[in-house]
Amino acid sequence: MARLQIEAVSKKFDAEYAVREVSLDIADGEFMVLLGPSGCGKSTLLRMIAGLEEPSAGRILVGDVDVTDAAPQRRDLAMVFQSYALYPHLSVARNIGFPLRARRRPRAEIAQRVAEVSATLEISALLDRRPVALSGGQRQRVALARAMVRDPGAFLMDEPLSNLDAKLRSATRAELIALHQRLGATFLYVTHDQVEAMTMATRIALLNQGRVEQCGTPEELYDRPRSTFVAGFLGSPPMNLFPAVVTASDGHMTVMADGIDAALDISEDSGDATAVVAGIRPERLRIDDTSTDVRGRVRMVENLGSEELVHLESGLCVRAARPAGVRVGEDIACRVDPADIHLFDADTGLRLS
Ligand code: ATP
């Protein structure tokens, strides 16, 4: 098992930075998820750690050993690819045993390890098949088994669930969490899927244009996003973000925007009126006729089964238990707890408090 240290790592392709001065300290046994939109540099960062791409600057350490210039097979890491990269002409057993054969391990040891990891992943019955005769979920397990067979210090995974259908993906998520707990190994996992990140990660590093925008527990990123980018990326639907004006006096702060009027209690006075971006999560707006906090006209109601998304003409979205009891065209009011209003700098997008 290994700690992974990434120190000011950058990667430039021609004139463009794909990864820019990223530093991450991933503790032994952590499940770290690299999350971010398409093209933010997640795969490039993972590939540099794996040794498949050379950094333009910075250092990479695995278990305190500097591996920046080491070949991939000398890094004590195992990679699981999105495509699984199984050898089509080899049986499942030979696919799984491949990394040990490449290291010229004795036959008996290979057979024993293949049997062990296959039992762990419940694929013992598939050992004689070829990859073509497997389902997507089974292929994914074979790829995992091949990564596990060597007992690597850390597992690197690049969107390993993206080829599975929704039901299998959610079952496999739960299996990966259990596997991580059982192995106690370090996992570094790339995805653009926030649900995968929120459910599996011990910590998430959210990347934006090659930089780490915020790194912390899923709860930290969701409850205290450090920028409008983080606030808008996590949550489905994402946080409502809207321009507002804040005025403070006598220890009270008032947030005002079109159709919104909420008083926040704060301990200090920030002085003059300030233009900000305010944020409220859809589930934190509560439909309540007696409230004067937020008002608006219903533009559309989306039925999600157990819940409804109520879209107001102002652009705000309210998440409510079904039936929310509102009709299109109706004027409604919502209550909001001041503690649920996030404020961001209007210019930089950074969190204010
Ligand atoms: P996705 O989720 O779509 O896979 P990503 O976050 O993994 O995206 P990367 O694949 O790391 O993003 O790419 C980051 C940036 O680097 C992109 O702008 C991409 O076009 C660029 N890039 C990646 N590989 C190369 C390459 N070999 N040559 C030139 N540019 C590249």
XYZ file of N, CA and C in Angstrom, residues 184-333:
450
model
N -8.000 -2.268 1.611
C -7.283 -1.215 2.340
C -6.252 -0.507 1.468
N -6.350 -0.657 0.150
C -5.347 -0.078 -0.759
C -5.708 1.366 -1.125
N -4.720 2.067 -1.666
C -4.940 3.429 -2.147
C -5.619 3.363 -3.513
N -6.710 4.079 -3.679
C -7.402 4.138 -4.966
C -7.344 5.583 -5.479
N -6.975 5.734 -6.741
C -7.071 7.039 -7.392
C -7.942 6.829 -8.629
N -9.059 7.533 -8.663
C -10.151 7.174 -9.565
C -10.593 8.404 -10.351
N -10.556 8.320 -11.667
C -10.955 9.449 -12.514
C -12.395 9.283 -12.988
N -13.171 10.333 -12.860
C -14.532 10.310 -13.409
C -15.029 11.734 -13.658
N -16.026 11.849 -14.562
C -16.687 13.150 -14.685
C -18.065 13.066 -14.046
N -18.363 11.893 -13.414
C -19.687 11.635 -12.853
C -19.692 12.003 -11.365
N -20.439 13.035 -11.033
C -20.425 13.526 -9.655
C -21.031 12.529 -8.676
N -21.962 11.690 -9.155
C -22.556 10.694 -8.249
C -21.494 9.674 -7.840
N -20.696 9.221 -8.813
C -19.596 8.309 -8.481
C -18.662 8.961 -7.472
N -18.334 10.210 -7.711
C -17.403 10.909 -6.814
C -18.001 11.045 -5.416
N -19.249 11.494 -5.330
C -19.867 11.722 -4.024
C -20.015 10.416 -3.245
N -20.343 9.317 -3.929
C -20.629 8.081 -3.207
C -19.372 7.306 -2.834
N -18.311 7.410 -3.640
C -17.166 6.523 -3.399
C -15.982 7.193 -2.713
N -15.815 8.495 -2.931
C -14.554 9.136 -2.530
C -14.437 9.330 -1.024
N -13.218 9.155 -0.504
C -12.943 9.703 0.823
C -12.628 11.199 0.644
N -11.938 11.521 -0.469
C -11.749 12.934 -0.838
C -11.895 13.087 -2.341
N -12.357 14.267 -2.735
C -12.501 14.592 -4.156
C -11.543 15.734 -4.481
N -10.819 15.605 -5.599
C -10.085 16.761 -6.133
C -10.832 17.186 -7.393
N -11.473 18.345 -7.344
C -12.242 18.824 -8.496
C -11.332 19.681 -9.363
N -11.157 19.262 -10.610
C -10.254 19.963 -11.529
C -11.030 20.876 -12.463
N -10.426 22.006 -12.753
C -11.008 22.950 -13.699
C -9.870 23.526 -14.525
N -9.899 23.292 -15.831
C -8.869 23.789 -16.745
C -7.462 23.490 -16.237
N -7.246 22.246 -15.849
C -5.905 21.807 -15.486
C -5.475 22.111 -14.072
N -6.291 22.825 -13.306
C -5.931 23.170 -11.927
C -6.893 22.508 -10.951
N -6.413 22.343 -9.691
C -7.306 21.830 -8.652
C -8.130 23.005 -8.140
N -9.432 22.938 -8.367
C -10.320 24.022 -7.943
C -10.624 23.893 -6.452
N -10.842 22.657 -5.982
C -11.047 22.410 -4.554
C -10.764 20.942 -4.279
N -10.135 20.667 -3.138
C -9.869 19.287 -2.736
C -10.362 19.110 -1.311
N -11.219 18.138 -1.085
C -11.738 17.911 0.260
C -12.699 16.739 0.267
N -13.354 16.512 1.405
C -14.327 15.420 1.480
C -15.534 15.796 0.616
N -16.332 14.792 0.193
C -17.525 15.111 -0.589
C -18.411 16.125 0.142
N -18.523 15.978 1.461
C -19.374 16.892 2.251
C -18.823 18.315 2.195
N -17.496 18.455 2.314
C -16.901 19.807 2.260
C -17.195 20.487 0.931
N -17.042 19.725 -0.157
C -17.264 20.345 -1.470
C -18.730 20.696 -1.675
N -19.620 19.831 -1.161
C -21.049 20.063 -1.370
C -21.565 21.172 -0.457
N -21.130 21.153 0.797
C -21.684 22.094 1.780
C -20.990 23.445 1.786
N -19.690 23.454 1.443
C -18.949 24.723 1.449
C -18.096 24.842 0.194
N -18.748 24.918 -0.971
C -17.969 25.051 -2.215
C -17.135 26.326 -2.186
N -15.871 26.209 -2.605
C -15.021 27.391 -2.475
C -15.157 28.354 -3.662
N -15.940 27.964 -4.663
C -16.155 28.874 -5.798
C -17.479 28.546 -6.488
N -17.911 29.446 -7.352
C -19.144 29.193 -8.102
C -18.969 27.980 -9.024
N -17.725 27.727 -9.466
C -17.489 26.558 -10.319
C -17.834 25.275 -9.565
N -17.354 25.162 -8.310
C -17.617 23.966 -7.504
C -19.117 23.879 -7.200
N -19.699 25.026 -6.832
C -21.130 25.071 -6.484
C -21.983 24.611 -7.659
N -21.589 25.006 -8.864
C -22.371 24.683 -10.048
C -22.085 23.292 -10.587
N -20.951 22.689 -10.181
C -20.604 21.367 -10.716
C -21.235 20.238 -9.922
N -21.299 20.395 -8.590
C -21.834 19.333 -7.738
C -23.299 19.596 -7.422
N -24.084 18.533 -7.463
C -25.516 18.677 -7.183
C -26.281 18.525 -8.478
N -27.394 17.795 -8.430
C -28.194 17.584 -9.633
C -29.675 17.768 -9.287
N -30.306 18.842 -9.701
C -29.725 19.962 -10.442
C -28.764 20.751 -9.558
N -27.872 21.514 -10.193
C -26.864 22.226 -9.406
C -27.453 23.360 -8.573
N -26.584 23.936 -7.753
C -26.991 25.067 -6.915
C -27.547 26.207 -7.779
N -28.621 26.846 -7.327
C -29.115 28.067 -7.988
C -28.099 29.167 -7.728
N -27.589 29.790 -8.768
C -26.633 30.893 -8.611
C -27.224 32.113 -9.294
N -27.248 33.257 -8.610
C -27.870 34.437 -9.209
C -27.205 35.694 -8.654
N -27.147 36.752 -9.476
C -26.554 37.998 -8.996
C -27.429 38.612 -7.910
N -26.803 39.149 -6.882
C -27.557 39.728 -5.768
C -26.763 40.890 -5.179
N -27.445 41.644 -4.349
C -26.784 42.748 -3.653
C -26.908 42.488 -2.156
N -25.792 42.650 -1.472
C -25.785 42.438 -0.033
C -25.598 43.773 0.664
N -26.452 44.065 1.624
C -26.246 45.250 2.452
C -26.184 44.793 3.905
N -25.318 45.425 4.653
C -25.162 45.024 6.045
C -25.270 46.230 6.947
N -26.024 46.059 8.035
C -26.057 47.093 9.059
C -26.565 46.476 10.353
N -26.107 46.981 11.439
C -26.503 46.504 12.771
C -26.400 44.978 12.903
N -25.364 44.434 12.339
C -25.173 42.988 12.499
C -26.116 42.141 11.665
N -26.907 42.779 10.807
C -27.789 42.002 9.924
C -27.361 42.224 8.489
N -27.495 41.207 7.707
C -27.129 41.344 6.306
C -28.359 40.981 5.491
N -28.607 41.738 4.463
C -29.764 41.450 3.621
C -29.286 41.123 2.216
N -29.793 40.026 1.684
C -29.456 39.634 0.316
C -30.678 39.928 -0.539
N -30.471 40.705 -1.594
C -31.609 41.024 -2.453
C -31.306 40.724 -3.914
N -32.270 40.133 -4.567
C -32.180 39.920 -6.013
C -33.602 39.939 -6.510
N -33.786 39.833 -7.823
C -35.139 39.839 -8.363
C -35.943 38.698 -7.752
N -37.004 39.007 -7.058
C -37.883 37.974 -6.504
C -37.353 37.314 -5.254
N -36.232 37.802 -4.758
C -35.633 37.187 -3.572
C -35.336 38.268 -2.548
N -35.622 37.981 -1.307
C -35.385 38.967 -0.270
C -35.164 38.181 1.022
N -33.924 38.015 1.408
C -33.654 37.188 2.575
C -32.711 37.902 3.522
N -32.997 37.842 4.783
C -32.140 38.468 5.785
C -31.232 37.422 6.404
N -29.964 37.739 6.474
C -29.003 36.831 7.085
C -28.494 37.477 8.356
N -28.332 36.704 9.385
C -27.716 37.250 10.588
C -26.223 36.986 10.532
N -25.466 38.040 10.656
C -24.012 37.858 10.672
C -23.452 38.614 11.869
N -22.239 38.260 12.243
C -21.691 38.862 13.447
C -21.004 40.185 13.159
N -20.550 40.364 11.920
C -19.828 41.601 11.653
C -20.486 42.401 10.527
N -20.150 43.660 10.502
C -20.683 44.554 9.493
C -19.730 44.610 8.318
N -20.200 44.408 7.099
C -19.268 44.517 5.989
C -19.390 45.871 5.302
N -20.194 46.762 5.843
C -20.231 48.122 5.313
C -21.226 48.292 4.193
N -20.743 48.824 3.053
C -21.637 49.236 1.979
C -22.284 48.053 1.252
N -23.213 48.426 0.408
C -23.843 47.427 -0.447
C -22.784 46.811 -1.363
N -22.817 45.498 -1.501
C -21.825 44.806 -2.311
C -22.539 43.922 -3.317
N -22.039 43.954 -4.553
C -22.584 43.058 -5.574
C -21.944 41.692 -5.391
N -22.757 40.652 -5.314
C -22.245 39.296 -5.111
C -22.958 38.330 -6.053
N -22.489 37.070 -6.033
C -23.287 35.988 -6.602
C -23.785 35.184 -5.412
N -25.095 35.029 -5.301
C -25.660 34.251 -4.202
C -26.011 32.857 -4.709
N -25.984 31.888 -3.805
C -26.293 30.513 -4.194
C -27.197 29.836 -3.172
N -28.209 29.113 -3.668
C -29.094 28.329 -2.798
C -29.335 26.977 -3.481
N -29.110 25.901 -2.762
C -29.374 24.580 -3.342
C -30.879 24.372 -3.504
N -31.311 23.716 -4.608
C -32.749 23.536 -4.871
C -33.493 22.871 -3.712
N -32.805 21.961 -2.993
C -33.496 21.256 -1.895
C -33.586 22.113 -0.641
N -32.936 23.262 -0.650
C -32.981 24.139 0.520
C -34.050 25.224 0.396
N -34.748 25.258 -0.715
C -35.891 26.166 -0.877
C -37.143 25.386 -0.521
N -37.898 25.871 0.468
C -39.088 25.122 0.917
C -40.353 25.907 0.578
N -41.215 25.273 -0.192
C -42.460 25.952 -0.595
C -43.299 26.226 0.654
N -43.651 27.498 0.846
C -44.351 27.906 2.067
C -45.081 29.222 1.777
N -46.428 29.151 1.696
C -47.239 30.323 1.338
C -47.041 31.486 2.285
N -46.651 31.204 3.519
C -46.552 32.268 4.521
C -45.212 32.996 4.450
N -44.303 32.509 3.614
C -42.959 33.096 3.584
C -42.893 34.337 2.687
N -41.969 35.226 3.021
C -41.719 36.363 2.136
C -40.276 36.333 1.632
N -39.581 35.219 1.847
C -38.157 35.153 1.470
C -37.957 35.157 -0.047
N -38.598 34.209 -0.708
C -38.402 34.042 -2.151
C -39.775 33.908 -2.796
N -40.004 34.684 -3.845
C -41.290 34.588 -4.538
C -41.039 34.345 -6.028
N -41.990 33.736 -6.686
C -41.804 33.537 -8.120
C -42.979 32.829 -8.748
N -43.027 32.895 -10.075
C -44.109 32.245 -10.825
C -43.594 30.928 -11.404
N -44.415 29.882 -11.303
C -44.009 28.548 -11.761
C -44.002 28.499 -13.292
N -42.856 28.123 -13.871
C -42.744 28.019 -15.324
C -42.929 26.569 -15.788
N -42.420 25.632 -14.948
C -42.475 24.228 -15.370
C -42.316 23.338 -14.142
N -42.954 22.164 -14.168
C -42.774 21.206 -13.074
C -42.290 19.895 -13.681
N -41.142 19.388 -13.189
C -40.581 18.129 -13.674
C -40.837 17.047 -12.645
N -41.385 15.926 -13.078
C -41.680 14.818 -12.174
C -40.512 13.832 -12.175
N -39.861 13.669 -11.005
C -38.742 12.725 -10.919
C -39.168 11.410 -10.272
N -40.455 11.226 -10.033
C -40.910 10.013 -9.357
C -41.193 10.318 -7.900
N -40.148 10.289 -7.073
C -40.368 10.560 -5.649
C -40.389 12.057 -5.365
N -39.807 12.838 -6.259
C -39.722 14.288 -6.048
C -40.146 15.036 -7.297
N -40.323 16.360 -7.120
C -40.596 17.213 -8.268
C -39.606 18.362 -8.285
N -39.220 18.764 -9.490
C -38.411 19.967 -9.642
C -39.337 21.065 -10.139
N -39.452 22.117 -9.340
C -40.325 23.226 -9.691
C -39.439 24.358 -10.217
N -39.581 24.678 -11.501
C -38.765 25.736 -12.113
C -39.562 27.034 -12.122
N -38.944 28.088 -11.588
C -39.613 29.387 -11.555
C -39.176 30.227 -12.755
N -39.972 31.227 -13.084
C -39.640 32.074 -14.238
C -38.338 32.829 -14.020
N -37.975 33.078 -12.750
C -36.707 33.773 -12.456
C -35.498 32.894 -12.747
N -35.730 31.589 -13.052
C -34.609 30.694 -13.295
C -34.298 29.825 -12.084
N -34.852 30.147 -10.930
C -34.607 29.345 -9.733
C -35.274 27.979 -9.861
N -34.631 26.974 -9.271
C -35.201 25.630 -9.260
C -35.416 25.213 -7.806
N -36.589 24.645 -7.530
C -36.954 24.196 -6.187
C -37.151 22.689 -6.239
N -36.539 21.974 -5.303
C -36.700 20.513 -5.260
C -37.643 20.186 -4.117
N -38.744 19.543 -4.402
C -39.747 19.297 -3.369
C -40.252 17.861 -3.458
N -40.754 17.352 -2.317
C -41.354 16.023 -2.317
C -42.585 16.056 -3.228
N -42.875 14.905 -3.888
C -44.032 14.861 -4.777
C -45.260 14.381 -4.014
N -46.429 14.968 -4.199
C -46.691 16.104 -5.089
C -46.372 17.419 -4.390
N -45.741 18.322 -5.144
C -45.409 19.625 -4.567
C -46.673 20.481 -4.429
N -47.706 20.136 -5.191
C -48.991 20.842 -5.063
C -48.980 22.218 -5.692
N -48.186 22.394 -6.752
C -48.176 23.701 -7.428
C -48.492 23.491 -8.912
N -49.024 24.543 -9.542
C -49.388 24.456 -10.948
C -48.613 25.471 -11.768
N -48.399 25.165 -13.038
C -47.717 26.095 -13.940
C -48.505 27.403 -14.003
N -47.813 28.528 -13.904
C -48.460 29.837 -13.974
C -48.810 30.408 -12.607
N -48.749 29.563 -11.596
C -49.119 29.992 -10.235
C -47.963 30.762 -9.582
N -48.308 31.740 -8.741
C -47.282 32.443 -7.956
C -47.082 31.711 -6.640
N -45.835 31.400 -6.323
C -45.579 30.682 -5.068
C -44.536 31.427 -4.237
N -44.432 31.019 -2.978
C -43.414 31.598 -2.090
C -42.620 30.460 -1.474
